Coordinates of C-alpha atoms and ligand atoms in Angstrom, one line a residue:
M1 CA 121.9 123.3 121.6
S2 CA 125.3 121.3 123.1
R3 CA 127.5 120.0 120.8
N4 CA 129.4 117.4 122.7
I5 CA 130.5 116.1 126.7
D6 CA 132.4 118.5 127.5
D7 CA 129.9 121.9 126.2
I8 CA 127.6 120.1 129.1
L9 CA 129.4 119.7 132.0
N10 CA 130.2 124.0 131.2
K11 CA 127.0 124.5 130.7
A12 CA 126.2 122.9 133.7
F13 CA 129.0 124.2 136.3
E14 CA 128.0 127.6 135.0
V15 CA 124.1 126.3 136.0
L16 CA 125.6 125.3 139.6
K17 CA 127.7 128.5 140.0
K18 CA 124.7 130.8 140.4
Y19 CA 121.5 128.2 141.5
P20 CA 121.0 125.3 143.9
L21 CA 119.5 122.7 142.1
C22 CA 118.6 118.8 143.3
D23 CA 119.5 115.5 140.8
R24 CA 116.3 116.4 139.4
C25 CA 116.2 119.6 138.3
L26 CA 119.1 119.7 137.2
G27 CA 119.8 116.3 135.1
R28 CA 116.3 117.5 134.4
L29 CA 117.9 120.4 132.2
F30 CA 119.7 118.7 130.1
A31 CA 116.2 115.9 129.5
K32 CA 117.0 115.5 125.7
Y33 CA 120.1 113.5 126.4
G34 CA 120.3 110.0 127.2
L35 CA 117.4 108.2 126.1
G36 CA 115.7 105.8 129.3
L37 CA 117.6 107.6 131.9
S38 CA 115.8 109.6 134.7
N39 CA 116.8 113.2 134.9
A40 CA 117.8 112.2 138.9
E41 CA 120.6 109.7 136.9
R42 CA 120.9 112.8 134.4
G43 CA 122.4 115.0 137.9
R44 CA 123.7 113.5 139.7
A45 CA 126.1 111.7 137.0
L46 CA 126.4 115.6 136.1
K47 CA 127.4 115.8 139.1
T48 CA 129.7 113.2 139.7
L49 CA 132.2 114.7 137.0
I50 CA 131.7 118.6 138.6
A51 CA 133.4 116.9 142.0
M52 CA 135.9 114.9 139.9
E53 CA 137.0 118.1 138.3
I54 CA 136.5 120.4 140.8
H55 CA 138.9 117.9 142.7
R56 CA 141.7 118.0 139.4
K57 CA 141.3 121.8 139.6
A58 CA 142.8 121.5 143.2
L59 CA 145.7 118.7 142.2
N60 CA 146.5 120.5 140.0
S61 CA 146.7 124.6 141.3
R62 CA 149.0 125.6 143.6
S63 CA 147.0 125.9 146.9
L64 CA 143.6 125.6 147.3
D65 CA 142.5 128.6 147.7
E66 CA 142.5 129.0 144.8
V67 CA 139.9 126.9 144.3
K68 CA 138.1 127.7 146.9
E69 CA 135.7 129.8 146.3
E70 CA 134.5 128.2 143.1
L71 CA 134.2 124.4 145.5
L72 CA 132.4 126.2 148.2
T73 CA 130.4 127.8 145.9
I74 CA 129.2 124.6 143.6
A75 CA 129.2 122.3 146.4
S76 CA 126.3 124.1 148.4
N77 CA 124.6 124.7 145.1
S78 CA 124.4 121.1 144.4
G79 CA 125.1 118.6 147.3
E80 CA 126.5 115.4 147.2
P81 CA 129.1 114.1 145.8
V82 CA 130.2 117.6 145.4
T83 CA 129.7 118.2 149.1
T84 CA 132.6 115.2 149.9
I85 CA 135.0 115.9 147.7
A86 CA 134.3 120.3 150.3
R87 CA 134.8 117.8 153.0
N88 CA 138.0 116.7 152.6
L89 CA 139.5 119.0 151.1
I90 CA 138.0 122.4 152.6
G91 CA 135.3 121.3 155.8
E92 CA 131.5 120.9 155.5
V93 CA 129.5 122.8 154.1
K94 CA 126.1 124.4 154.1
V95 CA 123.8 123.1 151.1
N96 CA 121.4 125.6 149.7
K97 CA 118.3 124.0 148.6
C98 CA 117.0 123.4 144.9
V99 CA 115.9 126.4 143.9
V100 CA 112.7 124.7 141.9
C101 CA 111.5 122.4 144.1
E102 CA 113.2 123.3 148.0
D103 CA 114.2 119.5 147.7
S104 CA 110.1 118.6 147.6
L105 CA 110.0 116.7 144.2
N106 CA 111.7 112.9 144.8
H107 CA 109.2 113.2 148.3
L108 CA 106.1 114.4 145.5
I109 CA 106.2 112.0 143.7
G110 CA 106.1 109.5 145.5
E111 CA 103.2 111.3 147.0
L112 CA 101.3 112.1 144.0
T113 CA 101.6 108.4 143.0
V114 CA 100.6 106.9 146.8
K115 CA 97.3 109.2 145.9
V116 CA 96.6 108.7 142.2
V117 CA 96.2 104.2 142.6
E118 CA 94.4 105.5 145.2
A119 CA 92.3 107.2 143.2
L120 CA 92.9 105.1 140.3
K121 CA 91.7 102.1 142.7
E122 CA 88.5 102.5 143.0
Y123 CA 87.8 102.4 139.1
S124 CA 87.3 99.4 137.1
I125 CA 90.0 100.4 133.9
T126 CA 92.2 99.0 131.7
S127 CA 93.9 101.9 130.7
F128 CA 95.1 105.3 132.5
L129 CA 96.8 108.6 131.9
I130 CA 98.0 111.1 134.2
G131 CA 97.1 114.2 134.0
V132 CA 99.5 117.4 135.3
E133 CA 97.6 120.4 135.4
K134 CA 99.6 123.6 134.5
N135 CA 100.5 126.8 135.5
S136 CA 100.7 125.5 139.5
N137 CA 103.4 127.8 141.4
I138 CA 106.6 125.0 141.0
E139 CA 106.7 125.2 137.2
L140 CA 105.9 129.2 137.2
K141 CA 109.4 129.5 139.0
E142 CA 111.4 126.4 137.1
K143 CA 110.1 128.7 133.5
H144 CA 111.3 131.8 135.9
V145 CA 114.8 129.4 136.3
F146 CA 115.4 128.3 133.7
E147 CA 114.2 130.5 130.6
G148 CA 116.7 132.6 131.4
L149 CA 119.2 129.9 131.6
G150 CA 120.0 130.0 127.3
I151 CA 119.9 126.5 127.4
D152 CA 117.7 124.7 125.4
T153 CA 117.5 120.4 126.3
W154 CA 114.9 120.8 129.5
E155 CA 112.1 119.2 129.3
S156 CA 109.3 121.0 131.9
I157 CA 108.6 119.7 135.7
R158 CA 104.8 119.0 134.3
R159 CA 106.4 116.2 131.8
E160 CA 108.8 115.2 134.6
I161 CA 106.3 114.1 137.3
R162 CA 102.8 113.1 134.7
R163 CA 106.4 110.1 133.5
E164 CA 107.6 108.9 136.6
V165 CA 104.0 109.0 138.4
G166 CA 102.4 107.6 135.1
K167 CA 106.1 104.6 135.9
R168 CA 105.1 103.6 139.1
V169 CA 101.0 103.9 139.0
Q170 CA 101.5 100.9 135.7
G171 CA 104.1 98.6 137.8
L172 CA 101.5 99.4 141.3
L173 CA 98.4 98.5 139.6
N174 CA 99.5 96.2 136.4
I175 CA 97.9 98.5 133.8
P176 CA 98.9 100.3 130.4
P177 CA 98.6 103.9 130.5
D178 CA 96.7 105.0 127.4
F179 CA 98.0 108.1 125.1
K180 CA 95.1 108.6 122.9
K181 CA 91.8 106.5 124.0
P182 CA 92.2 105.8 128.2
D183 CA 89.1 104.5 130.3
A184 CA 90.6 107.4 133.2
V185 CA 92.2 110.3 133.2
A186 CA 94.2 111.3 136.9
I187 CA 94.2 115.2 136.6
I188 CA 97.6 115.9 139.6
N189 CA 97.3 120.0 140.6
L190 CA 100.1 120.9 142.1
D191 CA 98.8 123.5 144.3
K192 CA 96.4 121.7 145.7
N193 CA 98.5 118.4 146.0
S194 CA 95.8 116.8 144.7
V195 CA 94.3 114.1 142.5
K196 CA 91.0 113.9 140.5
V197 CA 90.5 111.2 138.0
V198 CA 88.1 111.5 135.1
V199 CA 87.3 108.5 134.1
K200 CA 85.7 108.2 130.3
P201 CA 82.2 107.4 129.6
V202 CA 81.1 103.9 129.2
Y203 CA 78.6 103.8 125.7
I204 CA 75.9 101.2 125.4
Y205 CA 73.1 101.3 122.8
G206 CA 70.4 98.7 121.3
R207 CA 66.2 100.2 120.6
Y208 CA 63.4 101.5 122.7
L209 CA 60.0 100.8 122.6
K210 CA 57.6 103.0 124.0
L211 CA 54.2 100.9 124.5
G212 CA 52.0 103.4 126.2
R213 CA 51.0 107.3 125.1
N214 CA 52.2 110.3 127.8
I215 CA 55.9 109.5 128.3
S216 CA 58.3 111.9 127.7
Q217 CA 60.8 111.2 126.2
R218 CA 63.8 112.6 128.7
W219 CA 62.0 113.8 131.3
W220 CA 59.9 117.5 131.4
F221 CA 59.9 119.6 133.7
T222 CA 56.9 121.6 134.8
R223 CA 58.3 125.8 136.8
E224 CA 57.6 124.2 139.4
G225 CA 60.4 121.6 138.5
T226 CA 57.5 118.6 139.1
K227 CA 57.5 116.2 136.3
R228 CA 55.4 116.4 134.1
Y229 CA 54.7 113.3 132.8
P230 CA 55.7 110.5 135.0
L231 CA 57.7 107.7 133.4
S232 CA 60.5 109.1 130.4
I233 CA 62.6 107.0 128.7
E234 CA 65.3 108.8 130.6
G235 CA 64.5 107.1 134.1
V236 CA 63.8 104.2 132.8
A237 CA 67.1 103.9 131.2
E238 CA 68.8 105.7 134.5
K239 CA 67.7 102.2 136.4
V240 CA 71.4 101.2 134.4
R241 CA 73.5 103.4 137.1
T242 CA 73.7 102.2 139.6
L243 CA 75.0 98.8 138.4
F244 CA 77.7 100.4 136.5
K245 CA 78.2 102.8 140.8
A246 CA 77.6 105.7 137.8
D247 CA 77.5 109.6 138.9
G248 CA 74.6 109.1 136.1
I249 CA 73.7 109.0 132.4
N250 CA 72.7 110.7 129.0
I251 CA 71.1 109.5 126.9
H252 CA 70.8 109.9 123.3
A253 CA 68.6 108.9 120.5
A254 CA 67.7 109.0 117.0
G255 CA 65.2 111.3 116.8
R256 CA 61.7 112.2 119.7
E257 CA 58.3 111.4 118.8
D258 CA 55.6 113.2 120.3
V259 CA 54.8 112.3 124.4
D260 CA 51.7 111.6 123.2
V261 CA 53.0 109.0 120.6
R262 CA 53.6 105.8 120.9
M263 CA 57.2 104.2 119.5
M264 CA 56.3 100.3 118.3
G265 CA 58.2 98.2 115.9
N266 CA 61.8 97.4 115.9
G267 CA 62.3 101.0 119.0
R268 CA 63.8 103.8 118.2
P269 CA 68.2 103.0 118.5
I270 CA 69.3 105.0 121.9
V271 CA 72.7 104.9 122.9
I272 CA 72.8 105.3 126.8
E273 CA 76.0 107.6 128.1
V274 CA 76.9 106.4 132.2
L275 CA 78.7 109.0 133.1
N276 CA 81.6 108.4 135.4
P277 CA 81.2 104.3 135.5
K278 CA 83.1 102.9 138.6
I279 CA 82.1 99.6 137.0
R280 CA 82.9 99.2 133.6
G281 CA 82.1 96.3 130.8
V282 CA 78.8 94.5 133.6
N283 CA 77.3 91.6 131.7
L284 CA 74.3 92.7 129.2
N285 CA 72.6 90.6 129.8
I286 CA 71.9 92.1 133.9
V287 CA 71.5 95.1 131.9
N288 CA 68.9 94.1 130.1
E289 CA 67.7 92.1 133.0
T290 CA 67.5 95.4 135.2
L291 CA 65.8 96.9 132.4
K292 CA 63.1 95.1 131.6
E293 CA 60.8 95.1 135.0
E294 CA 59.0 99.0 132.6
P295 CA 56.2 97.1 131.7
W296 CA 55.6 100.3 129.4
V297 CA 59.6 101.6 128.3
S298 CA 61.1 98.6 126.6
I299 CA 65.2 99.3 126.8
K300 CA 66.6 96.4 124.2
I301 CA 70.6 96.3 124.9
E302 CA 72.8 95.2 122.6
G303 CA 76.2 96.3 122.7
Y304 CA 78.8 98.3 123.3
A305 CA 79.2 101.4 121.5
D306 CA 82.2 105.5 121.5
L307 CA 81.1 108.7 120.9
S308 CA 81.1 108.0 117.3
L309 CA 77.2 106.2 117.5
V310 CA 75.8 108.5 119.4
R311 CA 77.3 111.1 116.2
E312 CA 75.9 109.0 113.8
I313 CA 72.6 108.4 115.5
K314 CA 72.0 111.8 116.3
Q315 CA 72.3 112.4 112.3
S316 CA 70.4 109.3 111.2
K317 CA 67.7 110.5 108.7
K318 CA 65.9 107.0 108.4
P319 CA 62.5 106.9 106.9
K320 CA 59.8 106.0 109.5
T321 CA 56.3 104.5 109.8
Y322 CA 53.6 105.2 110.7
R323 CA 49.9 104.5 112.0
A324 CA 47.4 107.9 112.3
I325 CA 43.9 107.1 113.6
I326 CA 41.6 110.0 112.1
Y327 CA 38.4 111.6 113.0
S328 CA 36.4 113.3 111.1
D329 CA 32.3 115.4 112.2
K330 CA 31.9 114.4 108.5
P331 CA 31.3 110.8 107.9
F332 CA 34.6 109.5 105.9
T333 CA 33.6 107.5 102.3
N334 CA 36.0 105.0 100.3
E335 CA 36.4 107.5 97.9
D336 CA 38.3 110.5 100.6
L337 CA 40.5 106.8 101.6
L338 CA 41.3 107.5 97.4
R339 CA 41.7 111.0 97.3
I340 CA 44.1 111.2 100.4
F341 CA 46.1 108.1 98.8
T342 CA 46.1 109.1 95.2
A343 CA 46.8 112.8 95.8
L344 CA 49.7 112.5 99.3
N345 CA 51.8 109.3 97.6
N346 CA 55.0 109.9 96.1
C347 CA 54.0 113.7 97.2
E348 CA 56.2 116.5 98.5
I349 CA 55.2 118.4 101.6
R350 CA 55.6 122.0 102.2
Q351 CA 55.6 123.1 106.3
R352 CA 55.4 126.3 108.1
T353 CA 57.5 125.3 111.6
P354 CA 54.1 124.1 113.6
K355 CA 52.2 126.7 115.5
R356 CA 52.2 123.7 118.8
I357 CA 56.6 124.2 118.7
L358 CA 56.7 128.3 117.0
K359 CA 57.6 128.8 120.5
R360 CA 60.7 126.6 120.7
K361 CA 61.2 126.3 116.7
K362 CA 62.1 129.6 114.0
D363 CA 59.5 129.7 111.5
V364 CA 61.0 128.5 109.0
L365 CA 59.7 126.2 106.0
R366 CA 60.4 123.4 105.4
T367 CA 59.9 120.4 102.7
R368 CA 59.6 116.6 103.7
K369 CA 58.4 113.6 101.0
V370 CA 55.9 111.1 101.8
Y371 CA 56.0 107.7 100.0
S372 CA 53.5 105.7 100.8
V373 CA 50.1 105.8 102.7
N374 CA 47.5 103.4 102.6
G375 CA 44.8 102.6 105.1
K376 CA 41.0 101.3 105.9
L377 CA 37.5 102.6 107.2
L378 CA 37.0 102.2 111.2
N379 CA 33.6 103.1 111.1
D380 CA 31.6 106.5 109.6
H381 CA 34.4 108.8 111.6
V382 CA 37.7 107.0 111.9
A383 CA 39.8 105.4 109.7
E384 CA 43.8 104.3 109.7
L385 CA 46.4 105.8 107.7
I386 CA 49.7 104.4 107.5
L387 CA 51.7 106.6 106.1
K388 CA 56.3 106.6 105.2
C389 CA 57.8 110.1 105.4
E390 CA 60.5 111.0 105.1
S391 CA 62.6 111.6 108.4
G392 CA 61.6 115.2 109.6
L393 CA 58.0 115.7 108.9
Y394 CA 55.3 116.3 111.1
V395 CA 52.5 113.6 110.6
K396 CA 50.2 115.2 113.1
E397 CA 50.7 118.8 111.0
L398 CA 50.1 116.4 108.0
I399 CA 46.5 115.5 108.8
T400 CA 45.4 118.3 110.3
G401 CA 47.1 120.6 108.0
D402 CA 48.0 123.1 111.1
E403 CA 45.8 126.1 110.2
G404 CA 47.1 125.7 106.5
R405 CA 50.9 126.6 107.3
T406 CA 51.5 122.5 106.2
T407 CA 50.0 121.1 102.3
P408 CA 49.1 119.8 100.8
S409 CA 47.7 117.8 104.0
V410 CA 44.7 115.2 105.0
A411 CA 42.3 118.1 105.7
S412 CA 43.1 120.2 102.3
L413 CA 42.6 117.3 100.7
L414 CA 38.9 116.6 101.9
G415 CA 37.6 119.8 102.4
R416 CA 37.4 120.3 106.1
E417 CA 38.5 119.7 110.0
V418 CA 40.3 116.1 110.8
S419 CA 41.9 115.6 113.4
V420 CA 44.6 112.9 115.1
L421 CA 43.7 110.9 117.8
F422 CA 46.5 108.3 118.6
L423 CA 49.4 108.4 116.1
D424 CA 51.8 105.3 116.7
V425 CA 55.5 105.5 114.8
L426 CA 55.5 101.3 113.6
D427 CA 58.4 101.3 111.9
Y428 CA 62.2 102.6 112.2
P429 CA 64.2 101.0 109.9
L430 CA 66.7 98.4 111.1
T431 CA 69.2 99.3 108.7
Ligands
ZN1 ZN1 114.8 120.8 142.7

């Protein structure tokens, strides 16, 4: 730690005897002192004081030879204004290039500023941040030189570039930096002298209705790479991509109904994550107009959201109401229905993982509740059940029994085979 200004000056003196450094790189060694100053200002100030000190020594010495060697070294390692003194006292001096940046840093900051501005201009953003990739050659060189000096007040060149480019970009684009949640991060690669932009996704939330069957939530591809179903919720949501001039979308829904199950009522909560959008804040009326064109899937967007809502809806475990149209070869009676209502109202159901998904999921036993059930006969062989169930209950298996893997079930209660003709989710609660 430097104790006083003499100490700083002596250190700068010693450093310049050893290495050529430009104003910025010298100033960066003492970045801890002089709040609000640029490193260029610090470096230049130190060099000015050093020039004055050398001149003082020269004036006080009996012969110029006493200071000549030191003056030559310092002048060729620091350039102006020490070279002015040297030129006046001993003649021309050859100036060495900065050992860290080879005198490129000023130009580099300007050049990178232009590149960042060009890259960010493509996006409609309200805040930004600059990042500089670690371990570039110039950073490693700086580390090698600076760490050997025993000075603990320096900042890294990455930090200086980040700050200096950031200040200039802020002025040119007239948007503020945001260190916590920027709309866009411009990441600089010093080795490639390149800039890439990573933009925060836009999240919009709403609910979707699935008015037909054989519609998957996400695109479902066969091994041959063809779409198993011609329509998906994801496919409809993709329509917003062009509105946001985005690279793509992701959907996050609060659970998922089977492909052959309709989603009715108020619909199922969904968040569409718009990836790498060039435009943010698209009017949601326009978004909804675009989504409306699809007759079998209706996505209604209600607002903008953030990542926390994605987590929230994915963990959401709300009870859902289903309509099951069930079939039996042997005619149903009203007594059958009564038996089902009595047995299943507020009943805990034990379910092993359904056979149909055993390939994808581990075989586990779990318990879920049926809160209420009622219904009516539609004809001798077909009945309608309205079931309110705990989140995660496999409703198809609750009807069929899944060969004894779900108990009790409608089939086990009636002692015969019962199948599901149609299943709909009637309600996903709003709150
Ligand atoms: Zn330099």
